[in-house]
Short mmCIF file of C-alpha atoms in Angstrom, two decimals:
data_model
loop_
_atom_site.label_atom_id
_atom_site.label_comp_id
_atom_site.label_asym_id
_atom_site.label_seq_id
_atom_site.Cartn_x
_atom_site.Cartn_y
_atom_site.Cartn_z
CA UNK S 502 -0.07 0.03 0.02
CA UNK S 503 1.38 3.22 -1.12
CA UNK S 504 1.66 6.04 1.50
CA UNK S 505 -0.92 8.25 -0.30
CA UNK S 506 -3.46 5.45 -0.32
CA UNK S 507 -2.73 4.83 3.55
CA UNK S 508 -3.25 8.41 4.12
CA UNK S 509 -6.52 8.30 2.03
CA UNK S 510 -7.73 5.39 4.36
CA UNK S 511 -6.59 6.85 7.61
CA UNK S 512 -8.43 10.21 6.68
CA UNK S 513 -11.73 7.77 6.15
CA UNK S 514 -11.10 6.14 9.52
CA UNK S 515 -11.81 9.52 11.10
CA UNK S 516 -15.30 9.72 9.19
CA UNK S 517 -16.09 5.97 10.24
CA UNK S 518 -15.36 6.63 13.60
CA UNK S 519 -13.01 3.58 13.84
CA UNK S 520 -9.21 2.92 14.00
CA UNK S 521 -8.38 -0.13 11.82
CA UNK S 522 -5.91 -2.64 13.28
CA UNK S 523 -5.56 -4.26 9.82
CA UNK S 524 -5.89 -1.36 7.22
CA UNK S 525 -5.69 -3.53 4.49
CA UNK S 526 -9.39 -4.88 5.28
CA UNK S 527 -10.53 -1.37 4.75
CA UNK S 528 -8.60 -1.09 1.35
CA UNK S 529 -10.20 -4.72 0.19
CA UNK S 530 -13.65 -3.08 0.59
CA UNK S 531 -12.74 -0.21 -1.70
CA UNK S 532 -11.02 -2.61 -4.37
CA UNK S 533 -13.34 -3.66 -7.18
CA UNK S 534 -13.22 -7.02 -8.99
CA UNK S 535 -12.11 -5.36 -12.20
CA UNK S 536 -8.80 -3.97 -10.30
CA UNK S 537 -8.12 -7.37 -8.68
CA UNK S 538 -8.32 -9.17 -12.06
CA UNK S 539 -5.92 -6.60 -13.56
CA UNK S 540 -3.17 -7.33 -10.72
CA UNK S 541 -2.19 -10.88 -10.67
CA UNK S 542 -0.69 -10.16 -7.07
CA UNK S 543 -4.26 -9.16 -5.79
CA UNK S 544 -6.03 -12.07 -7.17
CA UNK S 545 -9.36 -12.47 -5.29
CA UNK S 546 -8.65 -9.55 -2.97
CA UNK S 547 -11.78 -7.45 -4.13
CA UNK S 548 -14.90 -6.20 -2.43
CA UNK S 549 -17.43 -8.74 -3.39
CA UNK S 550 -17.18 -11.16 -0.74
CA UNK S 551 -17.35 -8.37 1.66
CA UNK S 552 -20.50 -6.82 -0.12
CA UNK S 553 -22.30 -10.10 0.94
CA UNK S 554 -21.31 -9.89 4.62
CA UNK S 555 -21.76 -6.08 4.79
CA UNK S 556 -25.51 -6.72 3.53
CA UNK S 557 -26.07 -9.11 6.31
CA UNK S 558 -24.35 -7.03 9.04
CA UNK S 559 -26.61 -4.02 8.08
CA UNK S 560 -29.72 -6.25 7.77
CA UNK S 561 -29.24 -7.28 11.17
CA UNK S 562 -28.11 -4.22 12.84
CA UNK S 563 -31.06 -2.46 11.36
CA UNK S 564 -33.49 -5.25 12.58
CA UNK S 565 -31.97 -4.68 16.29
CA UNK S 566 -32.70 -1.17 16.11
CA UNK S 567 -36.08 -1.08 14.75
CA UNK S 568 -37.16 -3.92 17.39
CA UNK S 569 -35.47 -1.71 20.01
CA UNK S 570 -37.29 1.44 18.91
CA UNK S 571 -40.91 -0.59 18.59
CA UNK S 572 -40.69 -3.70 20.35
CA UNK S 573 -44.28 -4.65 19.63
CA UNK S 574 -44.69 -3.18 16.28
CA UNK S 575 -46.01 -5.03 13.55
CA UNK S 576 -43.26 -7.22 11.72
CA UNK S 577 -44.38 -6.17 7.95
CA UNK S 578 -44.42 -2.33 8.90
CA UNK S 579 -40.79 -3.06 10.10
CA UNK S 580 -39.79 -5.00 7.26
CA UNK S 581 -40.59 -2.48 4.69
CA UNK S 582 -39.17 0.16 6.54
CA UNK S 583 -36.02 -1.50 7.08
CA UNK S 584 -35.98 -2.02 3.15
CA UNK S 585 -36.44 1.23 2.36
CA UNK S 586 -33.68 2.41 4.65
CA UNK S 587 -31.06 0.04 3.36
CA UNK S 588 -32.14 0.30 -0.23
CA UNK S 589 -29.51 0.85 -2.98
CA UNK S 590 -30.20 4.22 -3.43
CA UNK S 591 -29.96 5.00 0.39
CA UNK S 592 -26.82 3.27 0.50
CA UNK S 593 -25.43 4.99 -2.29
CA UNK S 594 -26.25 8.33 -0.91
CA UNK S 595 -24.72 7.75 2.43
CA UNK S 596 -21.59 6.27 0.38
CA UNK S 597 -21.39 9.51 -1.28
CA UNK S 598 -21.62 11.38 1.91
CA UNK S 599 -18.66 9.39 2.97
CA UNK S 600 -16.47 10.11 -0.24
CA UNK S 601 -16.10 6.32 -1.09
CA UNK S 602 -16.93 6.80 -4.79
CA UNK S 603 -13.33 8.70 -4.98
CA UNK S 604 -11.92 6.13 -3.08
CA UNK S 605 -12.68 3.22 -5.25
CA UNK S 606 -9.81 1.19 -6.95
CA UNK S 607 -11.06 0.25 -10.34
CA UNK S 608 -9.78 -1.68 -13.18
CA UNK S 609 -8.81 0.25 -16.39
CA UNK S 610 -11.48 -0.94 -18.14
CA UNK S 611 -14.13 -0.25 -15.50
CA UNK S 612 -12.79 3.28 -15.03
CA UNK S 613 -12.94 3.96 -18.80
CA UNK S 614 -16.49 2.97 -18.99
CA UNK S 615 -17.51 5.35 -16.34
CA UNK S 616 -17.68 2.79 -13.31
CA UNK S 617 -16.92 5.36 -11.05
CA UNK S 618 -20.15 6.91 -11.44
CA UNK S 619 -22.09 3.86 -11.14
CA UNK S 620 -24.29 4.43 -8.13
CA UNK S 621 -24.50 0.52 -7.71
CA UNK S 622 -20.74 0.31 -7.17
CA UNK S 623 -21.12 3.23 -4.46
CA UNK S 624 -23.95 1.16 -2.42
CA UNK S 625 -21.60 -2.18 -2.94
CA UNK S 626 -18.90 -0.50 -1.40
CA UNK S 627 -20.86 1.04 1.51
CA UNK S 628 -21.91 -2.63 2.01
CA UNK S 629 -18.27 -3.87 1.98
CA UNK S 630 -17.02 -1.18 4.46
CA UNK S 631 -19.52 -2.31 7.13
CA UNK S 632 -18.26 -5.50 6.46
CA UNK S 633 -14.57 -4.16 7.13
CA UNK S 634 -15.97 -2.46 10.28
CA UNK S 635 -17.44 -5.61 11.34
CA UNK S 636 -14.39 -7.98 10.60
CA UNK S 637 -11.62 -5.46 12.23
CA UNK S 638 -13.70 -4.43 15.17
CA UNK S 639 -16.21 -6.83 15.72
CA UNK S 640 -20.09 -6.29 15.84
CA UNK S 641 -19.79 -3.66 18.25
CA UNK S 642 -17.88 -1.42 15.64
CA UNK S 643 -20.17 -1.91 13.14
CA UNK S 644 -23.45 -1.40 15.23
CA UNK S 645 -22.24 1.70 16.57
CA UNK S 646 -21.60 3.17 12.93
CA UNK S 647 -24.73 2.09 11.58
CA UNK S 648 -26.63 3.26 14.56
CA UNK S 649 -25.23 6.90 13.98
CA UNK S 650 -25.72 6.86 10.19
CA UNK S 651 -29.21 5.70 10.57
CA UNK S 652 -29.89 7.74 13.52
CA UNK S 653 -32.02 10.42 12.16
CA UNK S 654 -34.29 8.35 9.68
CA UNK S 655 -35.25 6.06 13.10
CA UNK S 656 -36.41 9.10 14.99
CA UNK S 657 -38.61 10.02 12.54
CA UNK S 658 -42.16 8.97 14.02
CA UNK S 659 -43.81 7.74 10.62
CA UNK S 660 -41.73 6.13 7.57
CA UNK S 661 -40.16 8.44 5.77
CA UNK S 662 -41.33 8.91 2.15
CA UNK S 663 -38.81 8.39 -0.70
CA UNK S 664 -37.75 11.72 -2.03
CA UNK S 665 -36.31 10.62 -5.47
CA UNK S 666 -35.74 14.13 -6.48
CA UNK S 667 -33.68 14.91 -3.59
CA UNK S 668 -31.69 11.51 -3.61
CA UNK S 669 -30.76 12.19 -7.50
CA UNK S 670 -29.73 15.73 -6.76
CA UNK S 671 -27.30 14.76 -3.90
CA UNK S 672 -25.86 11.78 -6.22
CA UNK S 673 -25.39 14.17 -9.10
CA UNK S 674 -23.56 16.69 -7.29
CA UNK S 675 -21.41 13.93 -5.78
CA UNK S 676 -20.59 12.94 -9.56
CA UNK S 677 -19.91 16.52 -10.26
CA UNK S 678 -22.70 16.84 -12.24
CA UNK S 679 -25.27 20.11 -11.86
CA UNK S 680 -28.65 20.01 -10.22
CA UNK S 681 -31.41 18.07 -12.80
CA UNK S 682 -33.87 20.12 -14.57
CA UNK S 683 -37.49 18.88 -14.91
CA UNK S 684 -39.45 19.94 -18.34
CA UNK S 685 -43.17 18.81 -18.89
CA UNK S 686 -43.38 16.71 -22.22
CA UNK S 687 -46.99 16.10 -22.31
CA UNK S 688 -50.41 16.19 -20.42
CA UNK S 689 -53.51 14.42 -21.24
CA UNK S 690 -56.91 13.06 -20.38
CA UNK S 691 -59.71 14.90 -18.85
CA UNK S 692 -59.59 17.81 -16.19
CA UNK S 693 -60.73 15.52 -13.49
CA UNK S 694 -57.94 12.99 -14.41
CA UNK S 695 -55.11 14.94 -15.92
CA UNK S 696 -52.04 12.90 -16.59
CA UNK S 697 -48.58 14.45 -16.90
CA UNK S 698 -45.26 13.36 -18.58
CA UNK S 699 -42.09 14.98 -17.35
CA UNK S 700 -38.37 14.31 -18.65
CA UNK S 701 -35.32 14.88 -16.48
CA UNK S 702 -32.55 16.88 -17.88
CA UNK S 703 -28.78 16.99 -16.70
CA UNK S 704 -26.62 19.46 -18.66
CA UNK S 705 -29.50 19.86 -21.11
CA UNK S 706 -29.57 16.03 -21.97
CA UNK S 707 -32.57 13.78 -21.49
CA UNK S 708 -31.95 11.20 -18.61
CA UNK S 709 -35.18 9.88 -18.24
CA UNK S 710 -39.05 10.38 -18.30
CA UNK S 711 -41.85 9.55 -15.65
CA UNK S 712 -45.37 10.08 -15.55
CA UNK S 713 -47.96 10.77 -12.99
CA UNK S 714 -51.40 12.45 -12.10
CA UNK S 715 -49.60 15.76 -10.96
CA UNK S 716 -46.39 17.36 -11.97
CA UNK S 717 -44.69 16.68 -8.83
CA UNK S 718 -45.59 13.07 -9.14
CA UNK S 719 -44.37 13.10 -12.66
CA UNK S 720 -41.04 14.64 -11.71
CA UNK S 721 -40.62 12.07 -8.65
CA UNK S 722 -41.06 9.29 -11.11
CA UNK S 723 -38.61 10.92 -13.80
CA UNK S 724 -36.19 11.09 -11.01
CA UNK S 725 -36.77 7.44 -9.78
CA UNK S 726 -36.26 6.29 -13.39
CA UNK S 727 -32.83 8.48 -13.44
CA UNK S 728 -31.67 6.76 -10.59
CA UNK S 729 -32.35 3.30 -12.09
CA UNK S 730 -30.66 4.43 -15.25
CA UNK S 731 -27.59 5.72 -13.20
CA UNK S 732 -27.14 2.45 -11.23
CA UNK S 733 -26.36 0.82 -14.64
#
């Protein structure tokens, strides 16, 4: 590991609130399989196995937090809330807040085809980092970090409504892109059942479209479709 890479990971440690005994675990969590495949010495040292573990760790910690928050609550409601809180879009947004996209080690081909801007890779890296925390510091370290990350959402009295427009804007800004714009493409139907179609644009180029029975609903749908496209 180069001194520059070590400095990057040490800075990430501060944001994670954990000092790693084995920094290579954190480095692996941020190494994509495309990079490992290009370096024979690093064969197999990528983050896919950690993604699997991290997904399970996050799921367990969130189940524990939701149970403690509402011990007698309905299982279905808590499962739905957990799924929403740990969705790929939610994790990608949190990965961006931690600066993980810039720390990913990608292969030349993946980098060339825009892999660093794929939000699916951001979410995968976030799960892998949670696994790294668990492997290096045990369940206590992982639980402490996840609890802090999701504290604000868990304090809300009701299930938060997904705001695709805000999530899209945050992810685009993390990529260095401008905020998206929305334009009305068409509206049709009777006055009491008007349907709108909206186009989401970034830098003047169409990213996705969405429909709804109000302009706001159509914009949210367009943003949701744009997020799906960015996830690649």
